[in-house]
Short mmCIF file of C-alpha atoms (C1' of nucleotides) in Angstrom, two decimals:
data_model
loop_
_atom_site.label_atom_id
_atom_site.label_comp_id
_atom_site.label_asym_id
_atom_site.label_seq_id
_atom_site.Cartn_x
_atom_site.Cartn_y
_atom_site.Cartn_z
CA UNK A 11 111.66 114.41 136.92
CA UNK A 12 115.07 113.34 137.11
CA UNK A 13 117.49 114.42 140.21
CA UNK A 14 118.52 112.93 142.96
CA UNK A 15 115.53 112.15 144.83
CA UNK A 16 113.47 111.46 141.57
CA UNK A 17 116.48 108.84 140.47
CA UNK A 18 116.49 107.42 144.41
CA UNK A 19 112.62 106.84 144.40
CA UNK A 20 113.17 104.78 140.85
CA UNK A 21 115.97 102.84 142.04
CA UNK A 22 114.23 101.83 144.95
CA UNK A 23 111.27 100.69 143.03
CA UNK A 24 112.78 99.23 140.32
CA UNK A 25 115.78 97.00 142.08
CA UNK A 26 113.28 94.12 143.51
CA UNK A 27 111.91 94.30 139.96
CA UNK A 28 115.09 93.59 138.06
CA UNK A 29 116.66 91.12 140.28
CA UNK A 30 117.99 88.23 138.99
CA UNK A 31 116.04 88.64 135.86
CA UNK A 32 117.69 87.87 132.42
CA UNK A 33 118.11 89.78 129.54
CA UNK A 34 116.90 87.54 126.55
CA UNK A 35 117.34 90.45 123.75
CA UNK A 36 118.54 93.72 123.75
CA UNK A 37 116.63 96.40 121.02
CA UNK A 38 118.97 99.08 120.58
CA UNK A 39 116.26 102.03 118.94
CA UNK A 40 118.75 104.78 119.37
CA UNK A 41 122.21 104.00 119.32
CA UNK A 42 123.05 107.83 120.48
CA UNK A 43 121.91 106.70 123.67
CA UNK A 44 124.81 104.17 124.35
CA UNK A 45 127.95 106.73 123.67
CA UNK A 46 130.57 105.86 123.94
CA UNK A 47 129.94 102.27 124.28
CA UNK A 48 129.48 100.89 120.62
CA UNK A 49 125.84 98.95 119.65
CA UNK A 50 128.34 95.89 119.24
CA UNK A 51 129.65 95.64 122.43
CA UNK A 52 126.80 96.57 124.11
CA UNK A 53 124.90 94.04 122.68
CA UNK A 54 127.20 90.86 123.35
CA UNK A 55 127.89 92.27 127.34
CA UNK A 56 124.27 92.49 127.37
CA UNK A 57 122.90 89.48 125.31
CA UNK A 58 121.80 86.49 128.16
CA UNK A 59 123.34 88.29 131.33
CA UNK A 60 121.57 88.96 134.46
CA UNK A 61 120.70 91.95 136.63
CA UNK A 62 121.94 91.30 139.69
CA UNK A 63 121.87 94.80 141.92
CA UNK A 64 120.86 98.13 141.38
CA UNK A 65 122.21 100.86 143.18
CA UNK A 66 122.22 105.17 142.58
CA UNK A 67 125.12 107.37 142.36
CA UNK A 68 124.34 110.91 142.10
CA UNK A 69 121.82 111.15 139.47
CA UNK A 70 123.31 107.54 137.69
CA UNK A 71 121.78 104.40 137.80
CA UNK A 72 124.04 101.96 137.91
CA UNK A 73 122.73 98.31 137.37
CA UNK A 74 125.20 95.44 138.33
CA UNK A 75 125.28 92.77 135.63
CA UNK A 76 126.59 89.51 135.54
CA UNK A 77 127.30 88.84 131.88
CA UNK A 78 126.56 85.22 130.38
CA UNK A 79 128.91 82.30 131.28
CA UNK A 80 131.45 84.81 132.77
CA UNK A 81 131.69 85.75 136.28
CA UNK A 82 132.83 89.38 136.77
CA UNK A 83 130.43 91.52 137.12
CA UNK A 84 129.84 94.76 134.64
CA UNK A 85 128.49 98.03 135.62
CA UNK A 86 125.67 99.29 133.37
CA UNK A 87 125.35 102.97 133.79
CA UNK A 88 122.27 104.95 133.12
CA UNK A 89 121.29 108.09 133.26
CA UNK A 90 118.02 110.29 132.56
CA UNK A 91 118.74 113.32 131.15
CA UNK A 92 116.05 115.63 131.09
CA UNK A 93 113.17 113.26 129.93
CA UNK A 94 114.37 109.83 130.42
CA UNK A 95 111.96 106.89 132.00
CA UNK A 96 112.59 103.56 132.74
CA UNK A 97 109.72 100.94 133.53
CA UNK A 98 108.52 97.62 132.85
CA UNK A 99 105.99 97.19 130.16
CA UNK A 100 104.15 93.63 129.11
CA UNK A 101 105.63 92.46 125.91
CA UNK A 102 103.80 92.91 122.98
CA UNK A 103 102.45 96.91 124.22
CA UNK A 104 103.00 99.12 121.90
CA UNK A 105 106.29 100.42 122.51
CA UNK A 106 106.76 104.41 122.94
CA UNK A 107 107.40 106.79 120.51
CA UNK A 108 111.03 107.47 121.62
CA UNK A 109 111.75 104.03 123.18
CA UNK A 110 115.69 104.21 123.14
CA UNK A 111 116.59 100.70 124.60
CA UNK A 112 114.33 97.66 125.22
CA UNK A 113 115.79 94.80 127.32
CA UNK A 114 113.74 91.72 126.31
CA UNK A 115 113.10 89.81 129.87
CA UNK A 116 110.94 87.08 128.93
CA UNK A 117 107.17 88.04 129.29
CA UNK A 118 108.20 91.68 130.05
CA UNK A 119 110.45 94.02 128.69
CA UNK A 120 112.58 96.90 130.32
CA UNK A 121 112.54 100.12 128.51
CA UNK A 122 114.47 103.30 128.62
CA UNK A 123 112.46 105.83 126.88
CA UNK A 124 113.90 109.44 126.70
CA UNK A 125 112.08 111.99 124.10
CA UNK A 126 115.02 114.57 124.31
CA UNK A 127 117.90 111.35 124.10
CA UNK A 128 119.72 113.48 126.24
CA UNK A 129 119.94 110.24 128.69
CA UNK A 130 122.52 107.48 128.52
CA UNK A 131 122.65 103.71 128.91
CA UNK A 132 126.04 102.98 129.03
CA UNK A 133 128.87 100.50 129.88
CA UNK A 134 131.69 103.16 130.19
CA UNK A 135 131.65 104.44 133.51
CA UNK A 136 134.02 107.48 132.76
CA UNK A 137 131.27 109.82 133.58
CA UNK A 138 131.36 108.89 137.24
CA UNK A 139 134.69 109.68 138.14
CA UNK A 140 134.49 113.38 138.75
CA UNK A 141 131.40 113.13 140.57
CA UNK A 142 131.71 114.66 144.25
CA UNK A 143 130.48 113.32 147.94
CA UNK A 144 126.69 112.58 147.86
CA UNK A 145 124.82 115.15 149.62
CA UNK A 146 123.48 112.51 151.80
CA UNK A 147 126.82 110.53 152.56
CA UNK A 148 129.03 111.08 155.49
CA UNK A 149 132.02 112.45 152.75
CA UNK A 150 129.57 115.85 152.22
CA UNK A 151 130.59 117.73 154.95
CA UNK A 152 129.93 120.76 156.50
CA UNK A 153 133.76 121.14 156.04
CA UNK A 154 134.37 120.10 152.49
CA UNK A 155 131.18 122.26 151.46
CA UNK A 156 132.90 125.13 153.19
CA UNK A 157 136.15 124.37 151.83
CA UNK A 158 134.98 124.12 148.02
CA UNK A 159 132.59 127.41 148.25
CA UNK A 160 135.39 129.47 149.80
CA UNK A 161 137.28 130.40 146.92
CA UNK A 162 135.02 130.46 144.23
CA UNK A 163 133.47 134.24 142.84
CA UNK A 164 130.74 131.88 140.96
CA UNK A 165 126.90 132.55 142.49
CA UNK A 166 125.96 130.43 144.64
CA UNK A 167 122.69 128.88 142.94
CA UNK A 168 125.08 128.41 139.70
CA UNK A 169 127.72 126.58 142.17
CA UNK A 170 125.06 124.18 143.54
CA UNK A 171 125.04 122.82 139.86
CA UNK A 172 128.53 121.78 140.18
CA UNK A 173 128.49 118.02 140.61
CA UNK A 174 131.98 117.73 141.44
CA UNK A 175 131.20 120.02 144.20
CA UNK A 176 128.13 118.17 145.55
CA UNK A 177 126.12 115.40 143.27
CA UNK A 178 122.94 115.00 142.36
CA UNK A 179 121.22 118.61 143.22
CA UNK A 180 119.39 119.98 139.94
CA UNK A 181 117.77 123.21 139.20
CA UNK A 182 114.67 122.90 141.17
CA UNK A 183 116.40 121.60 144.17
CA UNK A 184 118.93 124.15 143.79
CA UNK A 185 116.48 126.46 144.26
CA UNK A 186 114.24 124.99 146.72
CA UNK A 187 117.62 124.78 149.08
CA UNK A 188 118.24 128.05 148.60
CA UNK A 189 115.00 129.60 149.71
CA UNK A 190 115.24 126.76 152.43
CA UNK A 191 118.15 128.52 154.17
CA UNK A 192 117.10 132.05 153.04
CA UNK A 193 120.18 132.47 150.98
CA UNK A 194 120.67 134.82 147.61
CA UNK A 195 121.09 132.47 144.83
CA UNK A 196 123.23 135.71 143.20
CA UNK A 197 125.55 136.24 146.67
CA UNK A 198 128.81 134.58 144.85
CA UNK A 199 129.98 131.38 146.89
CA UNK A 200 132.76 132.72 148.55
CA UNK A 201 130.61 135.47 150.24
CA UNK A 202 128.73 132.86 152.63
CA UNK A 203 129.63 133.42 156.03
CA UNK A 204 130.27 129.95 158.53
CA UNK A 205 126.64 130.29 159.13
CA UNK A 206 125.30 130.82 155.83
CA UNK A 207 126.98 127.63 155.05
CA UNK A 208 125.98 125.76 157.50
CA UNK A 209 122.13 126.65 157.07
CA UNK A 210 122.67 126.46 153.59
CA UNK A 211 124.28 122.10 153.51
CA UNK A 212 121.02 121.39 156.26
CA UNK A 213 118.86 122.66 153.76
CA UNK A 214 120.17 120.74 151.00
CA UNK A 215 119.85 117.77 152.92
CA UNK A 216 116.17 118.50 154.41
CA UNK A 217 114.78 119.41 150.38
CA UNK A 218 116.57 116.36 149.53
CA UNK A 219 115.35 113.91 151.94
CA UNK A 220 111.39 115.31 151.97
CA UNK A 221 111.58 114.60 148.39
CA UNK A 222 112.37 111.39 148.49
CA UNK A 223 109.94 110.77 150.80
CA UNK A 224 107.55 112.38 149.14
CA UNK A 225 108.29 110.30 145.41
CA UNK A 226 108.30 107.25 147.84
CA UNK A 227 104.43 108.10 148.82
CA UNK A 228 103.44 108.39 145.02
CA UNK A 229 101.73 105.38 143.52
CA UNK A 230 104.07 104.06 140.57
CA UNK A 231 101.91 101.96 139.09
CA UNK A 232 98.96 104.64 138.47
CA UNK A 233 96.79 104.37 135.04
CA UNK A 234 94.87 106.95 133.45
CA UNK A 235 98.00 109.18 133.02
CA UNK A 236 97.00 108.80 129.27
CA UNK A 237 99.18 105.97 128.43
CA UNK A 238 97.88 104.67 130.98
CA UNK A 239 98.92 100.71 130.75
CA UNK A 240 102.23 100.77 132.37
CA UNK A 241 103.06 98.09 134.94
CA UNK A 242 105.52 100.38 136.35
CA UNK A 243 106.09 104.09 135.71
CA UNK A 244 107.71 106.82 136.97
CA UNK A 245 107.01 110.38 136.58
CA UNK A 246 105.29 113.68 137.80
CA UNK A 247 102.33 112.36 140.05
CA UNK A 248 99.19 113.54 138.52
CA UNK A 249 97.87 114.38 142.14
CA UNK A 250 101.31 116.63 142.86
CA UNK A 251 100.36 119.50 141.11
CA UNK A 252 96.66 119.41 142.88
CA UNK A 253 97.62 119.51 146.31
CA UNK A 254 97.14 122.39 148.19
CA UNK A 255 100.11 122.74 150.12
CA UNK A 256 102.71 122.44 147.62
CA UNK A 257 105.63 120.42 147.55
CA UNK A 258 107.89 122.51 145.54
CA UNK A 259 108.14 126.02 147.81
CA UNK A 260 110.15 128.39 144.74
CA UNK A 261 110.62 126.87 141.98
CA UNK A 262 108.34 127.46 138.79
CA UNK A 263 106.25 129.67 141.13
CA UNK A 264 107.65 133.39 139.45
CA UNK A 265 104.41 136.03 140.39
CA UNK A 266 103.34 133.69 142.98
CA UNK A 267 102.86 134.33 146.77
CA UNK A 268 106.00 133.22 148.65
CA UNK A 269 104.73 130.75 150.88
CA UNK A 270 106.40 132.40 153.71
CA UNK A 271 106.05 136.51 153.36
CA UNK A 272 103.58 136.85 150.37
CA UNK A 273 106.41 138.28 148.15
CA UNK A 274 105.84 138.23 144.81
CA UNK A 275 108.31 135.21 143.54
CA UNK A 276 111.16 136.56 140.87
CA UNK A 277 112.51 134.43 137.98
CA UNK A 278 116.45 135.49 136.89
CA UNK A 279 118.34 133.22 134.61
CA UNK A 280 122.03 132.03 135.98
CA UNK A 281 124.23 130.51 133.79
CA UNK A 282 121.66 130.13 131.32
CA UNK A 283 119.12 128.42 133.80
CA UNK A 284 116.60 129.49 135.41
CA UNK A 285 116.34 130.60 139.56
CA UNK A 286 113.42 131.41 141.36
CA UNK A 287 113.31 133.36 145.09
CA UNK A 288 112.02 134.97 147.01
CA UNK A 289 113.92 138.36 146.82
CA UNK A 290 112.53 139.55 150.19
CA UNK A 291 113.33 135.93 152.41
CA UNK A 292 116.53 135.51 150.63
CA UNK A 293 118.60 138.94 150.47
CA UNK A 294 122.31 139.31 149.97
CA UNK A 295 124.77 139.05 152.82
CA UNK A 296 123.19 139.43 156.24
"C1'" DC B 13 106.96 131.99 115.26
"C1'" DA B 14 108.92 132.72 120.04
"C1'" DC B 15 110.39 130.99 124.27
"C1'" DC B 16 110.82 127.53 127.72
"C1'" DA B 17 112.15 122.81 129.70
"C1'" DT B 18 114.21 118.32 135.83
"C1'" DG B 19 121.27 117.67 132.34
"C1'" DT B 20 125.87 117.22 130.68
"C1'" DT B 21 129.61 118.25 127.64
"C1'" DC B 22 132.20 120.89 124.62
"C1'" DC B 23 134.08 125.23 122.96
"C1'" DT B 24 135.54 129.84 123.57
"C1'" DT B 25 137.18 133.68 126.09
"C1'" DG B 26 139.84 135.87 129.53
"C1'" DC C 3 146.16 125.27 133.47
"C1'" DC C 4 141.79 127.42 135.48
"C1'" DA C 5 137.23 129.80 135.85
"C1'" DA C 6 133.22 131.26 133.74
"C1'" DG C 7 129.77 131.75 130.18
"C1'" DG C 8 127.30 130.10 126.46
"C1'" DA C 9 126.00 126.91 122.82
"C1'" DA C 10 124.91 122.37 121.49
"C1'" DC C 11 122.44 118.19 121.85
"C1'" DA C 12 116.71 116.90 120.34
"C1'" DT C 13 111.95 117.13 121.01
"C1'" DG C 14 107.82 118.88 122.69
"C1'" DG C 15 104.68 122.13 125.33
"C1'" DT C 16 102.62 126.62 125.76
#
DNA sequence: CACCATGTTCCTTG
DNA sequence: CCAAGGAACATGGT
């Protein structure tokens, strides 16, 4: 679930939800979750303060709190890893299995689940500071995209990854931009020509955008995924793998048509990851 | 049992 | 110091 447009479509949901709420208790499940911010200092930031904005950076969450009876605000960061969810859920529902933090807020309570605790809900913002422009801001370029890819021998799919470069594209948006701009994920970064480049930061920005749009169509509040009782809950839409035209044009479709020449889709491994194109729609250098 | 998984960080190698 | 590659983290699905 979790890049960009998935962590976008969650903020959006969830700000009007948390505002101005308090935070009565804090359950720390998994303390693992909080590094480096200790369970002791997370707990008496935390204890009685108030959410009071919610914004994204990259693929953070970063809630603005206003701790009890002080008046500068604290930045809680969070962050989904691979698996992490965050929702509302009644108080007194059975809480799930890997349920890593539970803010108490009265009759509700706000949980952070993550099965893989890859995820983080933390008060030390030292993971933001090497983040680069937002793919959506006005400081990613066409210019500083160019600039960064230039010099680097690195393929270009494994170069998307690079958050300092860009943040907030993952491995299915990686690919999905790639095939967008009919671009090589293996032509190395400092082999795309002015045009290449150009097609290639559109693209990023189109994948980017449709998905939010897309997340922002989805019904949050669904039941019958099998838990099925969540007030609010975000993950794959059980309708998105059913429709026929499919959302996702590349990725996870190795063996499958390519939705624009027929192609059989190929599945390489970068960097330890995995890439899927098109290898007829997105050759080498041309 | 084997391999795969939407992310980040750390360690090693060159 | 830098770039690049791979393992580690932890759990579950197929």
């Amino acid at each position: 679930m979790p890049e960009l447009p998935e962590v976008e479509v969650l903020v959006r949901h969830l700000r009007p939800l948390l505002q101005g709420k308090v935070i009565r208790s804090v359950d720390i499940r998994r303390a693992r979750v909080l590094r480096p911010t200790s369970v002791r200092s997370f707990t008496q930031v935390l204890q009685g303060a108030k959410f009071v904005g919610l914004t994204r950076r990259a693929k953070y969450l970063l809630f603005e709190i206003k701790p009890k009876a002080k008046t500068r605000l604290r930045t809680l960061v969070g962050h989904l890893g691979m698996t992490g969810r965050m929702y509302l859920l009644p108080k007194g529902r059975r809480l799930p299995k890997h349920a890593a933090v539970v803010f108490n807020l009265g009759a509700i309570d706000f949980i952070f689940e993550d099965t893989r605790y890859f995820g983080r809900m933390t008060l030390d913002p030292v993971a933001l500071k090497d983040l680069g422009p937002e793919p959506l801001g006005d400081d990613f370029t066409v210019e500083h995209f160019r600039r960064k890819l230039s010099g680097s021998a690195q393929a270009i799919k494994v170069k998307l990854l690079d958050q300092s470069l860009v943040a907030g594209i993952g491995n299915i948006y990686a690919s999905e931009a790639l095939f967008r701009a009919q671009i090589s994920p293996r032509l190395a970064a400092r082999r795309l020509n002015a045009a290449m480049v150009e097609r290639l930061w559109g693209a990023i920005r189109q994948v980017l955008i449709e998905a939010i749009e897309f997340g922002s169509t989805v019904a949050l509040d669904y039941a019958g995924n099998g838990e099925g009782e969540r007030l609010f809950y975000y993950g794959k839409a059980p309708e998105a793998s059913e429709v026929p035209e499919e959302r996702l044009q590349v990725y996870d479709r190795a063996g499958r048509a390519c939705v624009r020449c027929g192609t059989s889709i190929k599945r390489i491994v970068q960097a330890a990851r995995s890439t899927f194109f098109c290898p007829k729609c997105q050759r080498g250098a041309f």
